Short mmCIF file of C-alpha atoms in Angstrom, two decimals:
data_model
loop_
_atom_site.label_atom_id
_atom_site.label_comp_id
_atom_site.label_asym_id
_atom_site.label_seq_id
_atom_site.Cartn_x
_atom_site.Cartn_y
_atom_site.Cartn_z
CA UNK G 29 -120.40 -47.86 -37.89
CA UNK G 30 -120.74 -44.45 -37.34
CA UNK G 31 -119.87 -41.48 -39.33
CA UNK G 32 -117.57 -38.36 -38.93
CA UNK G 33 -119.56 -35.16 -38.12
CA UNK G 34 -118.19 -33.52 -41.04
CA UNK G 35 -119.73 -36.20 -43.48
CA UNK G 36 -123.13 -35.86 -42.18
CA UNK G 37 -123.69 -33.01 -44.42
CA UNK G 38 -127.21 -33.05 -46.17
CA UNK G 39 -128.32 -36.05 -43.59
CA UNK G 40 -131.27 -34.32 -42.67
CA UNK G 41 -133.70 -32.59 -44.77
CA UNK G 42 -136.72 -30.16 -44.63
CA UNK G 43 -140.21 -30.70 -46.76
CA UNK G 44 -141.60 -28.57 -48.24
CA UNK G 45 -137.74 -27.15 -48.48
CA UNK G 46 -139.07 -23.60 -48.74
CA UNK G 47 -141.34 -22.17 -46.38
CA UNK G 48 -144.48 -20.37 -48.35
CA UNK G 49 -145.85 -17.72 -45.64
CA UNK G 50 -145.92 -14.56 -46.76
CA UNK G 51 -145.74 -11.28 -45.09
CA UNK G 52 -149.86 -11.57 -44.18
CA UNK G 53 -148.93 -14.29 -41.48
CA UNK G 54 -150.24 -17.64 -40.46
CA UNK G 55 -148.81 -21.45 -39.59
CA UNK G 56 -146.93 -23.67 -41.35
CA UNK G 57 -146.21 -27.02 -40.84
CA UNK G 58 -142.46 -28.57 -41.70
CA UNK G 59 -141.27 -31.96 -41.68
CA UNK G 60 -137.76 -32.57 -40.71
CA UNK G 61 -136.38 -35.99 -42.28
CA UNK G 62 -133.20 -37.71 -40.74
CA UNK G 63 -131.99 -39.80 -43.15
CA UNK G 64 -129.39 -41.51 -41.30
CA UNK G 65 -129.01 -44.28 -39.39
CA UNK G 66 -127.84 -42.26 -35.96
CA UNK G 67 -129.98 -40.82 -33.37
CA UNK G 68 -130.08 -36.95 -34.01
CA UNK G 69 -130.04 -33.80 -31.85
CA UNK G 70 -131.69 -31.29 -33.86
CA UNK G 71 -131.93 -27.39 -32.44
CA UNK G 72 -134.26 -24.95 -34.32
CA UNK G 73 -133.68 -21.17 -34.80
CA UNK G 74 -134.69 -18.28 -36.74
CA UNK G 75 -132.68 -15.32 -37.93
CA UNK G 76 -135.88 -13.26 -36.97
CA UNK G 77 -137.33 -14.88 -34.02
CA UNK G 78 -139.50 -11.71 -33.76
CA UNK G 79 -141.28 -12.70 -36.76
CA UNK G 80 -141.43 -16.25 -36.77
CA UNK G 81 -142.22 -18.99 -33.72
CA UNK G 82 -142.31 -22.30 -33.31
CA UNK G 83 -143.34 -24.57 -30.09
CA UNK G 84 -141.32 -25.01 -27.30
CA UNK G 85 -140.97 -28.77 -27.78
CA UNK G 86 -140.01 -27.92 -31.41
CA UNK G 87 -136.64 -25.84 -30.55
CA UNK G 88 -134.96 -28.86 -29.66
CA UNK G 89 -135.84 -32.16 -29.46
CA UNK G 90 -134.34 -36.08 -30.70
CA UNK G 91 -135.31 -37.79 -33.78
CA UNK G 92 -134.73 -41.35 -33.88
CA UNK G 93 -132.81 -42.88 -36.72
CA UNK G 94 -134.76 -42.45 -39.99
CA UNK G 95 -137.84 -40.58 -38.54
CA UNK G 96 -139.23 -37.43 -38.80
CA UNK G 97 -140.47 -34.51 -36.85
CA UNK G 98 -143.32 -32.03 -37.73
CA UNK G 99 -142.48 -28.43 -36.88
CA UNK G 100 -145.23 -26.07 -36.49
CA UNK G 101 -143.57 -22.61 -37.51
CA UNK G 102 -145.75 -19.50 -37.25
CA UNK G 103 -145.23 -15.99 -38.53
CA UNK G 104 -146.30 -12.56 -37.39
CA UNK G 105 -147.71 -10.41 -39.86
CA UNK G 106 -145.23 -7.86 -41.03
CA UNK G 107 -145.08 -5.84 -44.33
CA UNK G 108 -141.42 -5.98 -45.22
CA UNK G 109 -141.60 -7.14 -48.88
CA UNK G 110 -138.42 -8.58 -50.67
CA UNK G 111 -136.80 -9.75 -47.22
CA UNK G 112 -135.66 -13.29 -46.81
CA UNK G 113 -135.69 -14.68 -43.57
CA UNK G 114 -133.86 -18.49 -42.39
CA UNK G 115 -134.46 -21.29 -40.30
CA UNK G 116 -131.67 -22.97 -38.80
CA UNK G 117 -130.82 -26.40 -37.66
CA UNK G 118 -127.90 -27.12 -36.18
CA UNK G 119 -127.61 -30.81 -35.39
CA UNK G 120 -125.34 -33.50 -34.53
CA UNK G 121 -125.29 -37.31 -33.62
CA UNK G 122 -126.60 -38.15 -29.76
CA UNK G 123 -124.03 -40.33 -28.16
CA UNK G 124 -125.57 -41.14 -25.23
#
């Protein structure tokens, strides 16, 4: 049985859940976790996609019921200490 959209709220999760690069740069690897039983569409943005990047294949992609996915996320050095930057996922069941 499938669920509403608006109860798949905190179906998928991120580890590590906060992303340690600092302002000197470098790669990261997350791991997206679906925890539910449905076929995901999962796209991945950044409010500063100068700063940070991730892989083509990594901005949107499927993840199969109860899998995970790796994302690779890289950022530019930049000395702007005290900002917070986010990640987004926005997400939803594939139907097809």
């Amino acid at each position: 049985q499938q669920q509403p959209v608006d109860q798949m709220a905190n179906m998928i999760s991120i580890n590590p859940a906060v992303c340690s690069l600092t302002e000197e740069g470098g790669t990261e690897p997350l791991t997206v976790i679906n925890h539910t039983g449905h076929r995901l569409v999962i796209k991945v943005f950044f409010s500063a996609p100068i700063i940070f990047s991730i892989g083509e294949k990594e901005k949107f992609f499927f993840l199969k019921p109860n899998g995970v996915f790796v994302i690779n996320v890289t950022r530019k050095p930049q000395k702007k200490e005290g900002t917070s930057y986010d990640m987004y996922l926005v997400y939803g069941v594939d139907t097809k």
